[in-house]
mmCIF file with all atom_site columns, C-alpha atoms in Angstrom:
data_model
loop_
_atom_site.group_PDB
_atom_site.id
_atom_site.type_symbol
_atom_site.label_atom_id
_atom_site.label_alt_id
_atom_site.label_comp_id
_atom_site.label_asym_id
_atom_site.label_entity_id
_atom_site.label_seq_id
_atom_site.pdbx_PDB_ins_code
_atom_site.Cartn_x
_atom_site.Cartn_y
_atom_site.Cartn_z
_atom_site.occupancy
_atom_site.B_iso_or_equiv
_atom_site.pdbx_formal_charge
_atom_site.auth_seq_id
_atom_site.auth_comp_id
_atom_site.auth_asym_id
_atom_site.auth_atom_id
_atom_site.pdbx_PDB_model_num
ATOM 1   C CA . MET A 1 1   ? -71.001 60.764 -12.049 1.00 0.00 ? 1264 MET A CA 1
ATOM 2   C CA . LYS A 1 2   ? -69.055 64.161 -11.733 1.00 0.00 ? 1265 LYS A CA 1
ATOM 3   C CA . ALA A 1 3   ? -65.687 63.006 -12.334 1.00 0.00 ? 1266 ALA A CA 1
ATOM 4   C CA . GLY A 1 4   ? -66.732 62.066 -15.982 1.00 0.00 ? 1267 GLY A CA 1
ATOM 5   C CA . PRO A 1 5   ? -66.425 65.587 -17.536 1.00 0.00 ? 1268 PRO A CA 1
ATOM 6   C CA . LEU A 1 6   ? -63.298 66.298 -15.405 1.00 0.00 ? 1269 LEU A CA 1
ATOM 7   C CA . ARG A 1 7   ? -61.565 63.377 -16.887 1.00 0.00 ? 1270 ARG A CA 1
ATOM 8   C CA . GLN A 1 8   ? -62.752 64.452 -20.598 1.00 0.00 ? 1271 GLN A CA 1
ATOM 9   C CA . GLU A 1 9   ? -61.448 68.022 -19.764 1.00 0.00 ? 1272 GLU A CA 1
ATOM 10  C CA . ARG A 1 10  ? -58.063 66.656 -18.592 1.00 0.00 ? 1273 ARG A CA 1
ATOM 11  C CA . GLY A 1 11  ? -57.883 64.219 -21.684 1.00 0.00 ? 1274 GLY A CA 1
ATOM 12  C CA . MET A 1 12  ? -58.571 67.120 -24.035 1.00 0.00 ? 1275 MET A CA 1
ATOM 13  C CA . VAL A 1 13  ? -55.703 69.208 -22.260 1.00 0.00 ? 1276 VAL A CA 1
ATOM 14  C CA . LEU A 1 14  ? -53.415 66.396 -22.676 1.00 0.00 ? 1277 LEU A CA 1
ATOM 15  C CA . LEU A 1 15  ? -54.376 65.911 -26.428 1.00 0.00 ? 1278 LEU A CA 1
ATOM 16  C CA . LEU A 1 16  ? -54.010 69.524 -26.769 1.00 0.00 ? 1279 LEU A CA 1
ATOM 17  C CA . VAL A 1 17  ? -50.486 69.489 -25.104 1.00 0.00 ? 1280 VAL A CA 1
ATOM 18  C CA . LEU A 1 18  ? -49.625 66.529 -27.382 1.00 0.00 ? 1281 LEU A CA 1
ATOM 19  C CA . VAL A 1 19  ? -50.519 68.299 -30.567 1.00 0.00 ? 1282 VAL A CA 1
ATOM 20  C CA . VAL A 1 20  ? -48.580 71.268 -29.338 1.00 0.00 ? 1283 VAL A CA 1
ATOM 21  C CA . MET A 1 21  ? -45.426 69.557 -28.674 1.00 0.00 ? 1284 MET A CA 1
ATOM 22  C CA . ALA A 1 22  ? -45.899 67.497 -32.016 1.00 0.00 ? 1285 ALA A CA 1
ATOM 23  C CA . LEU A 1 23  ? -46.032 71.041 -33.738 1.00 0.00 ? 1286 LEU A CA 1
ATOM 24  C CA . LEU A 1 24  ? -43.063 72.349 -31.943 1.00 0.00 ? 1287 LEU A CA 1
ATOM 25  C CA . SER A 1 25  ? -41.165 69.446 -32.644 1.00 0.00 ? 1288 SER A CA 1
ATOM 26  C CA . ALA A 1 26  ? -41.775 69.562 -36.389 1.00 0.00 ? 1289 ALA A CA 1
ATOM 27  C CA . LEU A 1 27  ? -41.167 73.251 -36.311 1.00 0.00 ? 1290 LEU A CA 1
ATOM 28  C CA . LEU A 1 28  ? -37.772 72.625 -34.256 1.00 0.00 ? 1291 LEU A CA 1
ATOM 29  C CA . SER A 1 29  ? -36.695 70.132 -36.867 1.00 0.00 ? 1292 SER A CA 1
ATOM 30  C CA . ASP A 1 30  ? -37.354 72.150 -39.841 1.00 0.00 ? 1293 ASP A CA 1
ATOM 31  C CA . PHE A 1 31  ? -35.515 75.159 -38.069 1.00 0.00 ? 1294 PHE A CA 1
ATOM 32  C CA . ALA A 1 32  ? -32.637 72.722 -37.345 1.00 0.00 ? 1295 ALA A CA 1
ATOM 33  C CA . PHE A 1 33  ? -32.630 71.541 -41.089 1.00 0.00 ? 1296 PHE A CA 1
ATOM 34  C CA . SER A 1 34  ? -32.721 75.137 -42.324 1.00 0.00 ? 1297 SER A CA 1
ATOM 35  C CA . THR A 1 35  ? -29.814 76.046 -40.155 1.00 0.00 ? 1298 THR A CA 1
ATOM 36  C CA . LEU A 1 36  ? -27.911 73.133 -41.051 1.00 0.00 ? 1299 LEU A CA 1
ATOM 37  C CA . VAL A 1 37  ? -28.585 73.818 -44.778 1.00 0.00 ? 1300 VAL A CA 1
ATOM 38  C CA . ASP A 1 38  ? -27.519 77.474 -44.326 1.00 0.00 ? 1301 ASP A CA 1
ATOM 39  C CA . LEU A 1 39  ? -24.305 76.451 -42.501 1.00 0.00 ? 1302 LEU A CA 1
ATOM 40  C CA . ARG A 1 40  ? -23.309 74.101 -45.396 1.00 0.00 ? 1303 ARG A CA 1
ATOM 41  C CA . LEU A 1 41  ? -24.154 76.741 -47.994 1.00 0.00 ? 1304 LEU A CA 1
ATOM 42  C CA . ALA A 1 42  ? -21.913 79.202 -45.976 1.00 0.00 ? 1305 ALA A CA 1
ATOM 43  C CA . GLU A 1 43  ? -18.997 76.510 -45.624 1.00 0.00 ? 1306 GLU A CA 1
ATOM 44  C CA . THR A 1 44  ? -19.367 75.914 -49.431 1.00 0.00 ? 1307 THR A CA 1
ATOM 45  C CA . PHE A 1 45  ? -18.927 79.410 -50.319 1.00 0.00 ? 1308 PHE A CA 1
ATOM 46  C CA . ARG A 1 46  ? -16.059 79.910 -47.979 1.00 0.00 ? 1309 ARG A CA 1
ATOM 47  C CA . ASP A 1 47  ? -14.375 76.811 -49.453 1.00 0.00 ? 1310 ASP A CA 1
ATOM 48  C CA . ARG A 1 48  ? -15.158 78.069 -52.924 1.00 0.00 ? 1311 ARG A CA 1
ATOM 49  C CA . SER A 1 49  ? -13.754 81.763 -52.356 1.00 0.00 ? 1312 SER A CA 1
ATOM 50  C CA . ARG A 1 50  ? -10.652 80.188 -50.575 1.00 0.00 ? 1313 ARG A CA 1
ATOM 51  C CA . ALA A 1 51  ? -9.883  77.834 -53.460 1.00 0.00 ? 1314 ALA A CA 1
ATOM 52  C CA . TYR A 1 52  ? -10.629 80.721 -56.229 1.00 0.00 ? 1315 TYR A CA 1
ATOM 53  C CA . TYR A 1 53  ? -8.158  82.965 -54.400 1.00 0.00 ? 1316 TYR A CA 1
ATOM 54  C CA . LEU A 1 54  ? -5.577  80.234 -53.788 1.00 0.00 ? 1317 LEU A CA 1
ATOM 55  C CA . ALA A 1 55  ? -5.873  79.369 -57.761 1.00 0.00 ? 1318 ALA A CA 1
ATOM 56  C CA . ARG A 1 56  ? -5.370  83.167 -58.429 1.00 0.00 ? 1319 ARG A CA 1
ATOM 57  C CA . GLY A 1 57  ? -2.403  83.325 -56.393 1.00 0.00 ? 1320 GLY A CA 1
ATOM 58  C CA . GLY A 1 58  ? -1.008  80.146 -57.991 1.00 0.00 ? 1321 GLY A CA 1
ATOM 59  C CA . ILE A 1 59  ? -1.323  81.465 -61.208 1.00 0.00 ? 1322 ILE A CA 1
ATOM 60  C CA . ARG A 1 60  ? 0.326   84.818 -60.276 1.00 0.00 ? 1323 ARG A CA 1
ATOM 61  C CA . ALA A 1 61  ? 3.222   83.221 -58.828 1.00 0.00 ? 1324 ALA A CA 1
ATOM 62  C CA . GLY A 1 62  ? 3.476   80.933 -61.851 1.00 0.00 ? 1325 GLY A CA 1
ATOM 63  C CA . GLN A 1 63  ? 3.546   84.028 -63.897 1.00 0.00 ? 1326 GLN A CA 1
ATOM 64  C CA . MET A 1 64  ? 6.317   85.475 -61.769 1.00 0.00 ? 1327 MET A CA 1
ATOM 65  C CA . ILE A 1 65  ? 8.426   82.250 -62.081 1.00 0.00 ? 1328 ILE A CA 1
ATOM 66  C CA . LEU A 1 66  ? 8.035   82.537 -66.007 1.00 0.00 ? 1329 LEU A CA 1
ATOM 67  C CA . GLN A 1 67  ? 9.224   86.291 -65.839 1.00 0.00 ? 1330 GLN A CA 1
ATOM 68  C CA . GLU A 1 68  ? 12.515  85.023 -64.483 1.00 0.00 ? 1331 GLU A CA 1
ATOM 69  C CA . ASP A 1 69  ? 13.111  82.691 -67.423 1.00 0.00 ? 1332 ASP A CA 1
ATOM 70  C CA . GLN A 1 70  ? 14.750  85.263 -69.694 1.00 0.00 ? 1333 GLN A CA 1
ATOM 71  C CA . ASN A 1 71  ? 16.716  82.609 -72.078 1.00 0.00 ? 1334 ASN A CA 1
ATOM 72  C CA . ASN A 1 72  ? 15.923  81.308 -75.291 1.00 0.00 ? 1335 ASN A CA 1
ATOM 73  C CA . TYR A 1 73  ? 15.945  77.762 -73.933 1.00 0.00 ? 1336 TYR A CA 1
ATOM 74  C CA . ASP A 1 74  ? 12.989  75.809 -72.484 1.00 0.00 ? 1337 ASP A CA 1
ATOM 75  C CA . GLY A 1 75  ? 13.986  72.500 -70.749 1.00 0.00 ? 1338 GLY A CA 1
ATOM 76  C CA . ARG A 1 76  ? 13.151  70.177 -67.860 1.00 0.00 ? 1339 ARG A CA 1
ATOM 77  C CA . ASP A 1 77  ? 16.270  71.273 -65.878 1.00 0.00 ? 1340 ASP A CA 1
ATOM 78  C CA . GLU A 1 78  ? 15.029  74.830 -65.494 1.00 0.00 ? 1341 GLU A CA 1
ATOM 79  C CA . MET A 1 79  ? 13.351  76.296 -62.379 1.00 0.00 ? 1342 MET A CA 1
ATOM 80  C CA . TRP A 1 80  ? 9.999   76.722 -64.014 1.00 0.00 ? 1343 TRP A CA 1
ATOM 81  C CA . SER A 1 81  ? 9.919   73.188 -65.017 1.00 0.00 ? 1344 SER A CA 1
ATOM 82  C CA . GLN A 1 82  ? 10.343  72.118 -61.153 1.00 0.00 ? 1345 GLN A CA 1
ATOM 83  C CA . GLY A 1 83  ? 7.202   73.842 -59.972 1.00 0.00 ? 1346 GLY A CA 1
ATOM 84  C CA . VAL A 1 84  ? 6.130   74.149 -56.377 1.00 0.00 ? 1347 VAL A CA 1
ATOM 85  C CA . ALA A 1 85  ? 4.685   71.362 -54.357 1.00 0.00 ? 1348 ALA A CA 1
ATOM 86  C CA . ASN A 1 86  ? 2.657   71.925 -51.106 1.00 0.00 ? 1349 ASN A CA 1
ATOM 87  C CA . PHE A 1 87  ? 3.540   75.536 -50.475 1.00 0.00 ? 1350 PHE A CA 1
ATOM 88  C CA . PRO A 1 88  ? 1.489   76.818 -47.285 1.00 0.00 ? 1351 PRO A CA 1
ATOM 89  C CA . VAL A 1 89  ? -0.833  79.589 -47.756 1.00 0.00 ? 1352 VAL A CA 1
ATOM 90  C CA . GLY A 1 90  ? -3.054  80.606 -45.148 1.00 0.00 ? 1353 GLY A CA 1
ATOM 91  C CA . GLU A 1 91  ? -5.301  77.875 -44.277 1.00 0.00 ? 1354 GLU A CA 1
ATOM 92  C CA . GLY A 1 92  ? -4.420  75.858 -47.426 1.00 0.00 ? 1355 GLY A CA 1
ATOM 93  C CA . PHE A 1 93  ? -1.675  74.755 -49.598 1.00 0.00 ? 1356 PHE A CA 1
ATOM 94  C CA . LEU A 1 94  ? -0.557  75.573 -53.101 1.00 0.00 ? 1357 LEU A CA 1
ATOM 95  C CA . THR A 1 95  ? 0.937   73.318 -55.812 1.00 0.00 ? 1358 THR A CA 1
ATOM 96  C CA . ILE A 1 96  ? 2.284   74.824 -59.139 1.00 0.00 ? 1359 ILE A CA 1
ATOM 97  C CA . ASP A 1 97  ? 2.716   72.892 -62.089 1.00 0.00 ? 1360 ASP A CA 1
ATOM 98  C CA . ILE A 1 98  ? 4.184   74.525 -65.166 1.00 0.00 ? 1361 ILE A CA 1
ATOM 99  C CA . THR A 1 99  ? 3.979   72.670 -68.485 1.00 0.00 ? 1362 THR A CA 1
ATOM 100 C CA . ASP A 1 100 ? 5.740   73.613 -71.910 1.00 0.00 ? 1363 ASP A CA 1
ATOM 101 C CA . GLN A 1 101 ? 2.974   72.901 -74.357 1.00 0.00 ? 1364 GLN A CA 1
ATOM 102 C CA . ASP A 1 102 ? 5.556   73.002 -77.264 1.00 0.00 ? 1365 ASP A CA 1
ATOM 103 C CA . GLY A 1 103 ? 7.012   69.671 -76.229 1.00 0.00 ? 1366 GLY A CA 1
ATOM 104 C CA . ARG A 1 104 ? 3.544   67.956 -77.412 1.00 0.00 ? 1367 ARG A CA 1
ATOM 105 C CA . LEU A 1 105 ? 1.883   67.338 -80.785 1.00 0.00 ? 1368 LEU A CA 1
ATOM 106 C CA . ALA A 1 106 ? -0.566  70.057 -81.603 1.00 0.00 ? 1369 ALA A CA 1
ATOM 107 C CA . ILE A 1 107 ? -3.883  68.691 -82.479 1.00 0.00 ? 1370 ILE A CA 1
ATOM 108 C CA . ASN A 1 108 ? -5.083  71.796 -83.989 1.00 0.00 ? 1371 ASN A CA 1
ATOM 109 C CA . SER A 1 109 ? -2.318  71.734 -86.530 1.00 0.00 ? 1372 SER A CA 1
ATOM 110 C CA . LEU A 1 110 ? -3.460  68.356 -87.919 1.00 0.00 ? 1373 LEU A CA 1
ATOM 111 C CA . VAL A 1 111 ? -5.670  70.421 -90.278 1.00 0.00 ? 1374 VAL A CA 1
ATOM 112 C CA . ILE A 1 112 ? -5.531  73.765 -91.745 1.00 0.00 ? 1375 ILE A CA 1
ATOM 113 C CA . GLY A 1 113 ? -8.787  75.008 -93.135 1.00 0.00 ? 1376 GLY A CA 1
ATOM 114 C CA . ASN A 1 114 ? -9.996  72.058 -95.077 1.00 0.00 ? 1377 ASN A CA 1
ATOM 115 C CA . ASN A 1 115 ? -6.679  70.505 -95.726 1.00 0.00 ? 1378 ASN A CA 1
ATOM 116 C CA . PRO A 1 116 ? -5.146  67.826 -93.507 1.00 0.00 ? 1379 PRO A CA 1
ATOM 117 C CA . GLN A 1 117 ? -1.390  68.080 -92.875 1.00 0.00 ? 1380 GLN A CA 1
ATOM 118 C CA . SER A 1 118 ? 0.537   65.079 -94.225 1.00 0.00 ? 1381 SER A CA 1
ATOM 119 C CA . VAL A 1 119 ? 3.478   65.506 -91.733 1.00 0.00 ? 1382 VAL A CA 1
ATOM 120 C CA . GLN A 1 120 ? 1.105   65.958 -88.628 1.00 0.00 ? 1383 GLN A CA 1
ATOM 121 C CA . LYS A 1 121 ? -1.080  63.061 -89.784 1.00 0.00 ? 1384 LYS A CA 1
ATOM 122 C CA . GLU A 1 122 ? 1.771   60.722 -89.938 1.00 0.00 ? 1385 GLU A CA 1
ATOM 123 C CA . ARG A 1 123 ? 3.018   61.951 -86.396 1.00 0.00 ? 1386 ARG A CA 1
ATOM 124 C CA . PHE A 1 124 ? -0.468  61.222 -84.974 1.00 0.00 ? 1387 PHE A CA 1
ATOM 125 C CA . LEU A 1 125 ? -0.870  57.642 -86.649 1.00 0.00 ? 1388 LEU A CA 1
ATOM 126 C CA . ARG A 1 126 ? 2.818   56.987 -85.252 1.00 0.00 ? 1389 ARG A CA 1
ATOM 127 C CA . LEU A 1 127 ? 1.761   58.179 -81.753 1.00 0.00 ? 1390 LEU A CA 1
ATOM 128 C CA . PHE A 1 128 ? -1.687  56.173 -81.700 1.00 0.00 ? 1391 PHE A CA 1
ATOM 129 C CA . GLU A 1 129 ? 0.429   53.090 -82.957 1.00 0.00 ? 1392 GLU A CA 1
ATOM 130 C CA . ILE A 1 130 ? 3.026   53.701 -80.273 1.00 0.00 ? 1393 ILE A CA 1
ATOM 131 C CA . LEU A 1 131 ? 0.187   53.967 -77.653 1.00 0.00 ? 1394 LEU A CA 1
ATOM 132 C CA . GLU A 1 132 ? -1.335  50.642 -78.978 1.00 0.00 ? 1395 GLU A CA 1
ATOM 133 C CA . PHE A 1 133 ? -4.611  52.128 -79.911 1.00 0.00 ? 1396 PHE A CA 1
ATOM 134 C CA . PRO A 1 134 ? -6.344  49.281 -81.854 1.00 0.00 ? 1397 PRO A CA 1
ATOM 135 C CA . ASP A 1 135 ? -8.238  51.579 -84.158 1.00 0.00 ? 1398 ASP A CA 1
ATOM 136 C CA . GLY A 1 136 ? -5.574  54.244 -84.320 1.00 0.00 ? 1399 GLY A CA 1
ATOM 137 C CA . PRO A 1 137 ? -6.187  55.115 -88.021 1.00 0.00 ? 1400 PRO A CA 1
ATOM 138 C CA . ASP A 1 138 ? -9.908  55.739 -87.541 1.00 0.00 ? 1401 ASP A CA 1
ATOM 139 C CA . LEU A 1 139 ? -9.216  57.902 -84.626 1.00 0.00 ? 1402 LEU A CA 1
ATOM 140 C CA . VAL A 1 140 ? -7.092  60.081 -86.785 1.00 0.00 ? 1403 VAL A CA 1
ATOM 141 C CA . ALA A 1 141 ? -9.686  60.291 -89.554 1.00 0.00 ? 1404 ALA A CA 1
ATOM 142 C CA . ALA A 1 142 ? -12.325 61.302 -86.866 1.00 0.00 ? 1405 ALA A CA 1
ATOM 143 C CA . LEU A 1 143 ? -10.199 63.898 -85.676 1.00 0.00 ? 1406 LEU A CA 1
ATOM 144 C CA . ILE A 1 144 ? -9.603  65.403 -88.942 1.00 0.00 ? 1407 ILE A CA 1
ATOM 145 C CA . ASP A 1 145 ? -13.241 65.263 -89.749 1.00 0.00 ? 1408 ASP A CA 1
ATOM 146 C CA . TRP A 1 146 ? -13.947 67.027 -86.439 1.00 0.00 ? 1409 TRP A CA 1
ATOM 147 C CA . ILE A 1 147 ? -11.405 69.766 -87.090 1.00 0.00 ? 1410 ILE A CA 1
ATOM 148 C CA . ASP A 1 148 ? -11.955 70.483 -91.187 1.00 0.00 ? 1411 ASP A CA 1
ATOM 149 C CA . ILE A 1 149 ? -14.425 72.875 -91.955 1.00 0.00 ? 1412 ILE A CA 1
ATOM 150 C CA . ASP A 1 150 ? -16.979 70.776 -94.392 1.00 0.00 ? 1413 ASP A CA 1
ATOM 151 C CA . ASN A 1 151 ? -19.458 68.293 -93.441 1.00 0.00 ? 1414 ASN A CA 1
ATOM 152 C CA . GLU A 1 152 ? -17.854 65.452 -95.853 1.00 0.00 ? 1415 GLU A CA 1
ATOM 153 C CA . GLU A 1 153 ? -16.518 62.518 -94.230 1.00 0.00 ? 1416 GLU A CA 1
ATOM 154 C CA . TYR A 1 154 ? -12.609 62.115 -94.664 1.00 0.00 ? 1417 TYR A CA 1
ATOM 155 C CA . VAL A 1 155 ? -11.973 59.073 -96.708 1.00 0.00 ? 1418 VAL A CA 1
ATOM 156 C CA . GLN A 1 156 ? -8.375  58.256 -97.843 1.00 0.00 ? 1419 GLN A CA 1
ATOM 157 C CA . ASP A 1 157 ? -5.746  55.802 -97.505 1.00 0.00 ? 1420 ASP A CA 1
ATOM 158 C CA . GLY A 1 158 ? -8.156  53.220 -95.809 1.00 0.00 ? 1421 GLY A CA 1
ATOM 159 C CA . LEU A 1 159 ? -9.108  55.931 -93.056 1.00 0.00 ? 1422 LEU A CA 1
ATOM 160 C CA . LEU A 1 160 ? -12.754 56.737 -92.330 1.00 0.00 ? 1423 LEU A CA 1
ATOM 161 C CA . GLY A 1 161 ? -13.727 59.646 -90.509 1.00 0.00 ? 1424 GLY A CA 1
ATOM 162 C CA . ALA A 1 162 ? -17.025 60.870 -88.806 1.00 0.00 ? 1425 ALA A CA 1
ATOM 163 C CA . GLU A 1 163 ? -19.093 63.930 -89.732 1.00 0.00 ? 1426 GLU A CA 1
ATOM 164 C CA . SER A 1 164 ? -22.000 65.631 -88.050 1.00 0.00 ? 1427 SER A CA 1
ATOM 165 C CA . ASN A 1 165 ? -24.549 63.112 -89.405 1.00 0.00 ? 1428 ASN A CA 1
ATOM 166 C CA . GLU A 1 166 ? -23.050 60.545 -87.027 1.00 0.00 ? 1429 GLU A CA 1
ATOM 167 C CA . TYR A 1 167 ? -23.013 62.804 -83.828 1.00 0.00 ? 1430 TYR A CA 1
ATOM 168 C CA . LEU A 1 168 ? -26.629 64.123 -84.658 1.00 0.00 ? 1431 LEU A CA 1
ATOM 169 C CA . SER A 1 169 ? -27.781 60.529 -84.257 1.00 0.00 ? 1432 SER A CA 1
ATOM 170 C CA . ARG A 1 170 ? -26.470 60.304 -80.697 1.00 0.00 ? 1433 ARG A CA 1
ATOM 171 C CA . ASP A 1 171 ? -28.479 61.016 -77.536 1.00 0.00 ? 1434 ASP A CA 1
ATOM 172 C CA . PRO A 1 172 ? -27.723 64.066 -76.746 1.00 0.00 ? 1435 PRO A CA 1
ATOM 173 C CA . SER A 1 173 ? -27.027 65.008 -80.372 1.00 0.00 ? 1436 SER A CA 1
ATOM 174 C CA . TYR A 1 174 ? -24.499 67.712 -81.309 1.00 0.00 ? 1437 TYR A CA 1
ATOM 175 C CA . SER A 1 175 ? -22.695 68.497 -84.661 1.00 0.00 ? 1438 SER A CA 1
ATOM 176 C CA . ALA A 1 176 ? -18.892 68.258 -85.192 1.00 0.00 ? 1439 ALA A CA 1
ATOM 177 C CA . ARG A 1 177 ? -16.867 71.097 -84.290 1.00 0.00 ? 1440 ARG A CA 1
ATOM 178 C CA . ASN A 1 178 ? -15.703 71.815 -88.038 1.00 0.00 ? 1441 ASN A CA 1
ATOM 179 C CA . GLY A 1 179 ? -12.947 73.907 -86.583 1.00 0.00 ? 1442 GLY A CA 1
ATOM 180 C CA . PRO A 1 180 ? -10.192 73.875 -84.046 1.00 0.00 ? 1443 PRO A CA 1
ATOM 181 C CA . LEU A 1 181 ? -10.723 72.457 -80.715 1.00 0.00 ? 1444 LEU A CA 1
ATOM 182 C CA . LYS A 1 182 ? -11.388 74.798 -77.908 1.00 0.00 ? 1445 LYS A CA 1
ATOM 183 C CA . SER A 1 183 ? -10.386 72.746 -75.098 1.00 0.00 ? 1446 SER A CA 1
ATOM 184 C CA . PHE A 1 184 ? -8.225  69.266 -74.435 1.00 0.00 ? 1447 PHE A CA 1
ATOM 185 C CA . GLU A 1 185 ? -11.625 67.912 -72.778 1.00 0.00 ? 1448 GLU A CA 1
ATOM 186 C CA . GLU A 1 186 ? -13.481 68.228 -76.377 1.00 0.00 ? 1449 GLU A CA 1
ATOM 187 C CA . LEU A 1 187 ? -11.848 65.239 -77.626 1.00 0.00 ? 1450 LEU A CA 1
ATOM 188 C CA . SER A 1 188 ? -14.006 63.060 -75.547 1.00 0.00 ? 1451 SER A CA 1
ATOM 189 C CA . LEU A 1 189 ? -16.906 64.217 -78.042 1.00 0.00 ? 1452 LEU A CA 1
ATOM 190 C CA . VAL A 1 190 ? -14.997 62.797 -81.175 1.00 0.00 ? 1453 VAL A CA 1
ATOM 191 C CA . ARG A 1 191 ? -15.907 59.228 -82.392 1.00 0.00 ? 1454 ARG A CA 1
ATOM 192 C CA . GLY A 1 192 ? -13.631 56.649 -80.641 1.00 0.00 ? 1455 GLY A CA 1
ATOM 193 C CA . PHE A 1 193 ? -12.058 58.965 -77.983 1.00 0.00 ? 1456 PHE A CA 1
ATOM 194 C CA . THR A 1 194 ? -12.987 56.977 -74.932 1.00 0.00 ? 1457 THR A CA 1
ATOM 195 C CA . PRO A 1 195 ? -12.086 58.254 -71.380 1.00 0.00 ? 1458 PRO A CA 1
ATOM 196 C CA . GLU A 1 196 ? -9.064  55.716 -71.498 1.00 0.00 ? 1459 GLU A CA 1
ATOM 197 C CA . VAL A 1 197 ? -7.867  56.876 -74.958 1.00 0.00 ? 1460 VAL A CA 1
ATOM 198 C CA . VAL A 1 198 ? -8.170  60.782 -73.732 1.00 0.00 ? 1461 VAL A CA 1
ATOM 199 C CA . ALA A 1 199 ? -6.265  60.003 -70.649 1.00 0.00 ? 1462 ALA A CA 1
ATOM 200 C CA . GLN A 1 200 ? -3.614  58.152 -72.388 1.00 0.00 ? 1463 GLN A CA 1
ATOM 201 C CA . LEU A 1 201 ? -3.264  61.169 -74.926 1.00 0.00 ? 1464 LEU A CA 1
ATOM 202 C CA . LYS A 1 202 ? -3.252  64.001 -72.370 1.00 0.00 ? 1465 LYS A CA 1
ATOM 203 C CA . PRO A 1 203 ? 0.755   64.047 -71.688 1.00 0.00 ? 1466 PRO A CA 1
ATOM 204 C CA . HIS A 1 204 ? 1.501   63.814 -75.541 1.00 0.00 ? 1467 HIS A CA 1
ATOM 205 C CA . VAL A 1 205 ? -1.002  66.280 -77.304 1.00 0.00 ? 1468 VAL A CA 1
ATOM 206 C CA . THR A 1 206 ? -2.134  69.851 -76.920 1.00 0.00 ? 1469 THR A CA 1
ATOM 207 C CA . ILE A 1 207 ? -4.821  72.209 -78.464 1.00 0.00 ? 1470 ILE A CA 1
ATOM 208 C CA . TYR A 1 208 ? -2.077  74.977 -78.385 1.00 0.00 ? 1471 TYR A CA 1
ATOM 209 C CA . GLY A 1 209 ? 0.915   75.910 -80.774 1.00 0.00 ? 1472 GLY A CA 1
ATOM 210 C CA . ASP A 1 210 ? 1.885   74.761 -84.096 1.00 0.00 ? 1473 ASP A CA 1
ATOM 211 C CA . SER A 1 211 ? 3.763   71.567 -85.866 1.00 0.00 ? 1474 SER A CA 1
ATOM 212 C CA . GLY A 1 212 ? 6.969   72.734 -83.884 1.00 0.00 ? 1475 GLY A CA 1
ATOM 213 C CA . VAL A 1 213 ? 8.048   70.310 -81.198 1.00 0.00 ? 1476 VAL A CA 1
ATOM 214 C CA . ASN A 1 214 ? 10.511  71.143 -78.548 1.00 0.00 ? 1477 ASN A CA 1
ATOM 215 C CA . LEU A 1 215 ? 12.833  68.235 -78.248 1.00 0.00 ? 1478 LEU A CA 1
ATOM 216 C CA . ASN A 1 216 ? 13.941  69.422 -74.656 1.00 0.00 ? 1479 ASN A CA 1
ATOM 217 C CA . THR A 1 217 ? 10.296  68.929 -73.159 1.00 0.00 ? 1480 THR A CA 1
ATOM 218 C CA . ALA A 1 218 ? 8.833   66.181 -75.456 1.00 0.00 ? 1481 ALA A CA 1
ATOM 219 C CA . THR A 1 219 ? 7.977   62.823 -74.128 1.00 0.00 ? 1482 THR A CA 1
ATOM 220 C CA . PRO A 1 220 ? 9.693   59.802 -75.768 1.00 0.00 ? 1483 PRO A CA 1
ATOM 221 C CA . GLU A 1 221 ? 6.431   58.935 -77.191 1.00 0.00 ? 1484 GLU A CA 1
ATOM 222 C CA . VAL A 1 222 ? 6.437   62.344 -79.038 1.00 0.00 ? 1485 VAL A CA 1
ATOM 223 C CA . ILE A 1 223 ? 9.866   62.099 -80.113 1.00 0.00 ? 1486 ILE A CA 1
ATOM 224 C CA . ALA A 1 224 ? 9.374   58.682 -81.521 1.00 0.00 ? 1487 ALA A CA 1
ATOM 225 C CA . THR A 1 225 ? 6.770   60.147 -83.738 1.00 0.00 ? 1488 THR A CA 1
ATOM 226 C CA . LEU A 1 226 ? 8.770   62.775 -85.436 1.00 0.00 ? 1489 LEU A CA 1
ATOM 227 C CA . TYR A 1 227 ? 9.139   62.810 -89.120 1.00 0.00 ? 1490 TYR A CA 1
ATOM 228 C CA . PHE A 1 228 ? 12.453  62.300 -90.785 1.00 0.00 ? 1491 PHE A CA 1
ATOM 229 C CA . ASP A 1 229 ? 13.045  63.534 -94.243 1.00 0.00 ? 1492 ASP A CA 1
ATOM 230 C CA . GLU A 1 230 ? 15.301  62.128 -96.793 1.00 0.00 ? 1493 GLU A CA 1
ATOM 231 C CA . GLU A 1 231 ? 18.382  63.596 -95.149 1.00 0.00 ? 1494 GLU A CA 1
ATOM 232 C CA . ASP A 1 232 ? 17.436  62.080 -91.656 1.00 0.00 ? 1495 ASP A CA 1
ATOM 233 C CA . ARG A 1 233 ? 16.834  65.594 -90.290 1.00 0.00 ? 1496 ARG A CA 1
ATOM 234 C CA . ILE A 1 234 ? 14.010  65.879 -87.847 1.00 0.00 ? 1497 ILE A CA 1
ATOM 235 C CA . THR A 1 235 ? 11.292  68.403 -89.463 1.00 0.00 ? 1498 THR A CA 1
ATOM 236 C CA . LEU A 1 236 ? 10.179  70.660 -86.694 1.00 0.00 ? 1499 LEU A CA 1
#
């Protein structure tokens, strides 16, 4: 009869020990998780800082390479064009790739103000044909409308553009730039410029420069688009 209360006390002690152990386990698990998160954050910060300074070093090295280029000629046989591959820097590797943007068709020279430039328009039409884009003319028209300063659709020579009213109906909605592109990636916002189209265009077009083309660094596709006048001279 006297053993009953003792067994109850032992049971209560055992239950209390189990509760304490469960609480400690939960606290330890939470502490371990927090420590792991802090460790991952520290590693991410370290890696981002390392990548940032590697990138800055690469830019500076590229600038130094270009400073050595003192001639009036830019071609693929020059030192800057060779770049640097997998150069060890600290715990990382640095790759420098310098590309002459003058060897590409300048997107923003397609329209000046509100006036499509006929020579550039023909070049882009030829380029899209060479790249076998099935809706090339509509792509050119949409690009013209993206750059020109008005909100009237470009309709000429069978081309049909796209203005803000089309983009505002999308989800999420946005307006046409109605001005020069700020980045190459902005092309993906223009009607018809799918990721596949943008990827194919990347080696051949740029948002920088004017209508001039450097034949020494242009791709064969770009060279094939160049406009020839009546005297068979390339217009650069």
